[in-house]
Amino acid sequence: MPKRGKNYREAAAKVEKAKLHEVSEAMSLVVETSKAKFDETIEAHVKLGVDGRHADQQVRGAIVLPNGTGKSVKVLVFAKGPKAEEAEKAGADYVGAEEMAQKIQSENWFDFDVVVATPDMMGVVGKLGRVLGPKGLMPNPKSGTVTMDLTKALAEIKAGKVEYRLDRQNIIHTVIGKASFGPEKLEENFRALMDAIVKAKPATAKGQYLRSVTVASTMGPGVKINPAILG
């Protein structure tokens, strides 16, 4: 295991590994332990009591965070004709169709953070599943990235929309902001995210739904939050 740097060790010393914190206390700690020279990203890691291998226990969706993510997001839109024009006017960074798919496949081009597509373009986008899927970039109706309303989709994404979905360990990893936001804005974003995750609980989920909840900065230690207080 690599040796941790001085800043990390000092930050970790302020966090009791086994302690389950209140939300406000956790946000203060995660900001206090962000010691890097850059504005660290803050993420939430939520382990759920579901089995994502079953379709009826999938947890996936999207939410616009009240205070945004603090990140400038580049959006690629697959659209043609009037819809391509709409995407350009709405602020898409890249707009195209087959030529964009070819660029991704032949040049290994991934200079974008989100992919949006109109339904009629999914035949083209579907062929990119093997490269977009593992990166979490595949458009999906549930997250609002397969839509005819490109103006609304782009406005929400640019305003700080984040997608949440299970990984193979049934954990959701999602950005909730930047250390510079301060504890209060981070708490607002965190609570909005958790409300959405709780509301998305599958009817077939049994037992404890929120198994563990941790927040951490890019370079800092994880701070555990008591899942019992979050629903």
Short mmCIF file of N, CA and C in Angstrom, two decimals, residues 4 48-49 57 97 111 114 117 121 123 127 135-137 141 159 172-173 190 193 196 198 201 204 209 218-219 223 230:
data_model
loop_
_atom_site.label_atom_id
_atom_site.label_comp_id
_atom_site.label_asym_id
_atom_site.label_seq_id
_atom_site.Cartn_x
_atom_site.Cartn_y
_atom_site.Cartn_z
N ARG A 4 1.01 7.29 2.65
CA ARG A 4 0.21 8.51 2.58
C ARG A 4 1.07 9.73 2.85
N LEU A 48 -25.95 0.57 -0.81
CA LEU A 48 -27.36 0.25 -0.62
C LEU A 48 -27.59 -1.25 -0.40
N GLY A 49 -28.65 -1.54 0.33
CA GLY A 49 -29.03 -2.93 0.60
C GLY A 49 -29.92 -3.47 -0.50
N GLN A 57 -34.30 -4.32 -8.83
CA GLN A 57 -33.62 -3.71 -7.69
C GLN A 57 -32.57 -2.69 -8.13
N ALA A 97 -23.80 13.57 -35.50
CA ALA A 97 -24.49 12.29 -35.64
C ALA A 97 -23.46 11.19 -35.90
N ASP A 111 -13.54 13.91 -25.22
CA ASP A 111 -13.42 15.26 -24.66
C ASP A 111 -14.79 15.82 -24.27
N VAL A 114 -20.77 14.44 -20.62
CA VAL A 114 -22.14 13.92 -20.68
C VAL A 114 -22.53 13.75 -22.14
N ALA A 117 -28.87 12.39 -26.34
CA ALA A 117 -29.28 11.98 -27.69
C ALA A 117 -30.79 12.09 -27.84
N MET A 121 -31.72 8.91 -32.62
CA MET A 121 -30.28 8.73 -32.80
C MET A 121 -29.74 7.54 -32.00
N GLY A 123 -30.03 4.45 -32.43
CA GLY A 123 -29.48 3.39 -33.27
C GLY A 123 -28.00 3.60 -33.52
N LYS A 127 -24.49 1.62 -30.88
CA LYS A 127 -23.29 0.92 -31.35
C LYS A 127 -22.04 1.30 -30.55
N LYS A 135 -17.73 3.81 -19.12
CA LYS A 135 -17.38 5.15 -18.64
C LYS A 135 -18.58 5.87 -18.04
N GLY A 136 -19.74 5.20 -18.02
CA GLY A 136 -20.93 5.82 -17.47
C GLY A 136 -21.47 6.94 -18.35
N LEU A 137 -21.21 6.87 -19.66
CA LEU A 137 -21.59 7.95 -20.57
C LEU A 137 -22.77 7.61 -21.48
N PRO A 141 -32.94 7.14 -20.86
CA PRO A 141 -34.17 7.90 -20.62
C PRO A 141 -34.40 8.22 -19.14
N ALA A 159 -26.65 23.38 -15.25
CA ALA A 159 -26.95 23.94 -13.93
C ALA A 159 -26.44 23.08 -12.78
N ILE A 172 -23.33 3.74 -4.82
CA ILE A 172 -23.49 4.93 -5.66
C ILE A 172 -22.37 5.91 -5.32
N HIS A 173 -21.66 6.38 -6.34
CA HIS A 173 -20.59 7.38 -6.17
C HIS A 173 -21.00 8.63 -6.93
N PHE A 190 -26.07 17.55 -0.65
CA PHE A 190 -26.07 16.18 -0.14
C PHE A 190 -27.49 15.73 0.22
N LEU A 193 -29.55 15.01 -2.86
CA LEU A 193 -29.15 13.73 -3.44
C LEU A 193 -29.75 12.57 -2.65
N ALA A 196 -33.42 11.98 -3.14
CA ALA A 196 -33.70 11.31 -4.41
C ALA A 196 -33.41 9.82 -4.33
N VAL A 198 -33.38 7.92 -1.61
CA VAL A 198 -34.37 7.28 -0.72
C VAL A 198 -35.70 7.08 -1.47
N LYS A 201 -36.00 4.03 -3.79
CA LYS A 201 -35.89 2.69 -3.22
C LYS A 201 -36.82 1.72 -3.93
N THR A 204 -38.96 -3.96 -4.11
CA THR A 204 -38.51 -5.31 -3.78
C THR A 204 -37.32 -5.33 -2.81
N TYR A 209 -32.00 -0.38 3.84
CA TYR A 209 -31.75 0.15 2.49
C TYR A 209 -30.43 0.92 2.44
N THR A 218 -11.34 14.86 -2.75
CA THR A 218 -10.47 14.17 -3.71
C THR A 218 -9.26 13.54 -3.05
N MET A 219 -8.62 14.27 -2.17
CA MET A 219 -7.37 13.80 -1.55
C MET A 219 -7.50 13.51 -0.06
N VAL A 223 -15.38 10.44 5.54
CA VAL A 223 -16.09 10.80 6.76
C VAL A 223 -17.45 10.11 6.74
N LEU A 230 -31.02 9.35 7.83
CA LEU A 230 -31.28 9.80 6.45
C LEU A 230 -32.49 9.13 5.83
#
